[in-house]
Amino acid sequence: MVGYLHSLLILLSLTPPAAAEDVQGKVYDAFSVVQHGKPKGDVFVYCAAIATDSDPIVISVQGRGLKPRDKTLRIDLQKNWLSLNVPEQFEFEDRSLASCPLQPGRQTARCDAYAFRDGDTVRTFYFRVDNWP
């Protein structure tokens, strides 16, 4: 996998999620991170999900809703999750905006989709983006 720098974040969880050998259908554990250098800062939470278009990873902030200023961290937060969960042998192929299931009360259903290649197989990981302001 193309290496991602995630110096912006440090993990709060006791043990980081392990890179999975078989990622198809795997439910990824929820965990939290805090912005590097701000140990008393906002806690960003990754939900437990399969990371597919029908069950994307949702990133939120503990104790409050997402704010417009949080949007500047969205890509770094996604790359942090990918660096912890995508196996090393996977090669980055593409990032795109994709459709995902419409949530109640939402007008759109959008996800960021990151595609990685493992030999002849392409695996795509999805993050909900229509929950960001």
mmCIF file of C-alpha atoms in Angstrom:
data_model
loop_
_atom_site.group_PDB
_atom_site.id
_atom_site.type_symbol
_atom_site.label_atom_id
_atom_site.label_comp_id
_atom_site.label_asym_id
_atom_site.label_seq_id
_atom_site.Cartn_x
_atom_site.Cartn_y
_atom_site.Cartn_z
ATOM 1 C CA MET A 1 0.000 0.000 0.000
ATOM 2 C CA VAL A 2 1.169 3.496 -0.690
ATOM 3 C CA GLY A 3 2.304 4.784 2.676
ATOM 4 C CA TYR A 4 0.198 7.495 4.247
ATOM 5 C CA LEU A 5 1.505 9.940 6.766
ATOM 6 C CA HIS A 6 -0.843 10.319 9.663
ATOM 7 C CA SER A 7 1.303 12.457 11.925
ATOM 8 C CA LEU A 8 -1.751 14.589 12.555
ATOM 9 C CA LEU A 9 -3.287 11.924 14.759
ATOM 10 C CA ILE A 10 -2.364 9.662 17.637
ATOM 11 C CA LEU A 11 -4.428 6.698 18.696
ATOM 12 C CA LEU A 12 -6.429 6.704 21.880
ATOM 13 C CA SER A 13 -7.447 3.072 21.622
ATOM 14 C CA LEU A 14 -5.559 0.508 23.677
ATOM 15 C CA THR A 15 -4.575 -1.475 20.612
ATOM 16 C CA PRO A 16 -4.764 -0.250 17.024
ATOM 17 C CA PRO A 17 -6.777 -2.277 14.525
ATOM 18 C CA ALA A 18 -4.621 -4.959 12.946
ATOM 19 C CA ALA A 19 -4.143 -5.057 9.190
ATOM 20 C CA ALA A 20 -6.372 -7.814 7.886
ATOM 21 C CA GLU A 21 -5.235 -10.440 5.417
ATOM 22 C CA ASP A 22 -8.808 -11.194 4.341
ATOM 23 C CA VAL A 23 -10.594 -7.852 4.135
ATOM 24 C CA GLN A 24 -13.676 -8.980 2.182
ATOM 25 C CA GLY A 25 -16.716 -8.852 4.495
ATOM 26 C CA LYS A 26 -14.628 -8.012 7.568
ATOM 27 C CA VAL A 27 -16.273 -5.813 10.179
ATOM 28 C CA TYR A 28 -13.679 -3.272 11.272
ATOM 29 C CA ASP A 29 -13.672 -2.308 14.944
ATOM 30 C CA ALA A 30 -14.593 1.142 16.163
ATOM 31 C CA PHE A 31 -11.784 3.223 17.641
ATOM 32 C CA SER A 32 -10.917 6.822 18.521
ATOM 33 C CA VAL A 33 -8.095 9.253 17.790
ATOM 34 C CA VAL A 34 -7.119 12.694 18.987
ATOM 35 C CA GLN A 35 -5.280 15.372 17.058
ATOM 36 C CA HIS A 36 -1.498 15.132 17.521
ATOM 37 C CA GLY A 37 -0.186 17.673 19.996
ATOM 38 C CA LYS A 38 -3.634 18.271 21.459
ATOM 39 C CA PRO A 39 -4.159 15.486 24.022
ATOM 40 C CA LYS A 40 -7.163 17.346 25.462
ATOM 41 C CA GLY A 41 -8.519 18.154 22.009
ATOM 42 C CA ASP A 42 -11.466 16.730 20.158
ATOM 43 C CA VAL A 43 -11.805 12.963 20.046
ATOM 44 C CA PHE A 44 -12.628 11.679 16.557
ATOM 45 C CA VAL A 45 -14.480 8.369 16.474
ATOM 46 C CA TYR A 46 -14.502 5.794 13.675
ATOM 47 C CA CYS A 47 -17.601 3.595 13.746
ATOM 48 C CA ALA A 48 -17.507 -0.179 13.412
ATOM 49 C CA ALA A 49 -18.402 -1.057 9.821
ATOM 50 C CA ILE A 50 -17.550 -3.273 6.855
ATOM 51 C CA ALA A 51 -16.267 -0.220 4.889
ATOM 52 C CA THR A 52 -18.401 -1.028 1.847
ATOM 53 C CA ASP A 53 -20.752 1.270 -0.054
ATOM 54 C CA SER A 54 -23.674 -0.256 1.877
ATOM 55 C CA ASP A 55 -21.875 -0.061 5.263
ATOM 56 C CA PRO A 56 -19.340 2.805 5.080
ATOM 57 C CA ILE A 57 -17.036 3.995 7.835
ATOM 58 C CA VAL A 58 -18.559 7.021 9.556
ATOM 59 C CA ILE A 59 -16.297 9.475 11.355
ATOM 60 C CA SER A 60 -17.773 11.622 14.113
ATOM 61 C CA VAL A 61 -16.626 13.694 17.092
ATOM 62 C CA GLN A 62 -17.237 12.465 20.605
ATOM 63 C CA GLY A 63 -19.683 14.645 22.543
ATOM 64 C CA ARG A 64 -20.675 16.993 19.721
ATOM 65 C CA GLY A 65 -21.643 17.179 16.083
ATOM 66 C CA LEU A 66 -19.170 17.783 13.292
ATOM 67 C CA LYS A 67 -18.379 21.445 12.644
ATOM 68 C CA PRO A 68 -17.219 23.148 9.432
ATOM 69 C CA ARG A 69 -13.696 23.499 10.881
ATOM 70 C CA ASP A 70 -13.504 19.685 11.243
ATOM 71 C CA LYS A 71 -13.749 19.299 7.485
ATOM 72 C CA THR A 72 -10.087 20.285 7.143
ATOM 73 C CA LEU A 73 -9.188 17.032 8.934
ATOM 74 C CA ARG A 74 -11.513 14.717 6.970
ATOM 75 C CA ILE A 75 -8.960 13.387 4.454
ATOM 76 C CA ASP A 76 -6.252 12.982 7.114
ATOM 77 C CA LEU A 77 -8.704 11.038 9.269
ATOM 78 C CA GLN A 78 -9.610 8.785 6.335
ATOM 79 C CA LYS A 79 -5.936 8.200 5.492
ATOM 80 C CA ASN A 80 -5.263 7.384 9.132
ATOM 81 C CA TRP A 81 -7.945 4.668 9.061
ATOM 82 C CA LEU A 82 -6.611 3.313 5.757
ATOM 83 C CA SER A 83 -3.028 3.181 7.036
ATOM 84 C CA LEU A 84 -4.185 1.066 9.986
ATOM 85 C CA ASN A 85 -6.557 -1.262 8.138
ATOM 86 C CA VAL A 86 -5.424 -1.755 4.543
ATOM 87 C CA PRO A 87 -2.846 -4.553 4.205
ATOM 88 C CA GLU A 88 0.663 -3.441 3.251
ATOM 89 C CA GLN A 89 0.666 -5.409 -0.024
ATOM 90 C CA PHE A 90 -2.340 -3.496 -1.381
ATOM 91 C CA GLU A 91 -1.442 -0.778 -3.902
ATOM 92 C CA PHE A 92 -3.414 2.463 -4.021
ATOM 93 C CA GLU A 93 -5.333 2.895 -7.287
ATOM 94 C CA ASP A 94 -7.919 5.659 -6.976
ATOM 95 C CA ARG A 95 -9.952 7.967 -4.752
ATOM 96 C CA SER A 96 -13.383 9.071 -5.931
ATOM 97 C CA LEU A 97 -16.776 10.304 -4.783
ATOM 98 C CA ALA A 98 -19.358 7.502 -4.828
ATOM 99 C CA SER A 99 -22.997 6.883 -3.967
ATOM 100 C CA CYS A 100 -23.917 5.075 -0.778
ATOM 101 C CA PRO A 101 -27.257 4.433 0.972
ATOM 102 C CA LEU A 102 -29.339 7.472 1.839
ATOM 103 C CA GLN A 103 -29.584 8.087 5.583
ATOM 104 C CA PRO A 104 -32.858 9.284 7.119
ATOM 105 C CA GLY A 105 -33.061 13.075 7.103
ATOM 106 C CA ARG A 106 -30.363 13.499 4.432
ATOM 107 C CA GLN A 107 -30.780 14.868 0.919
ATOM 108 C CA THR A 108 -27.671 13.197 -0.488
ATOM 109 C CA ALA A 109 -25.928 9.853 -0.148
ATOM 110 C CA ARG A 110 -22.213 10.343 -0.769
ATOM 111 C CA CYS A 111 -19.079 8.478 0.218
ATOM 112 C CA ASP A 112 -15.380 8.847 -0.476
ATOM 113 C CA ALA A 113 -14.201 5.614 -2.090
ATOM 114 C CA TYR A 114 -10.558 4.497 -1.951
ATOM 115 C CA ALA A 115 -9.652 1.663 -4.337
ATOM 116 C CA PHE A 116 -6.637 -0.586 -3.724
ATOM 117 C CA ARG A 117 -5.269 -3.424 -5.850
ATOM 118 C CA ASP A 118 -4.094 -6.763 -4.503
ATOM 119 C CA GLY A 119 -2.919 -8.712 -7.547
ATOM 120 C CA ASP A 120 -5.941 -9.080 -9.826
ATOM 121 C CA THR A 121 -8.390 -8.015 -7.132
ATOM 122 C CA VAL A 122 -9.488 -4.432 -6.471
ATOM 123 C CA ARG A 123 -10.914 -3.712 -3.014
ATOM 124 C CA THR A 124 -12.657 -0.425 -2.315
ATOM 125 C CA PHE A 125 -13.088 1.109 1.151
ATOM 126 C CA TYR A 126 -15.888 3.633 1.714
ATOM 127 C CA PHE A 127 -16.234 6.591 4.111
ATOM 128 C CA ARG A 128 -19.499 8.495 4.503
ATOM 129 C CA VAL A 129 -19.027 12.175 3.637
ATOM 130 C CA ASP A 130 -22.569 13.536 3.626
ATOM 131 C CA ASN A 131 -22.496 13.717 7.439
ATOM 132 C CA TRP A 132 -19.810 16.450 7.234
ATOM 133 C CA PRO A 133 -21.024 20.072 7.237
#
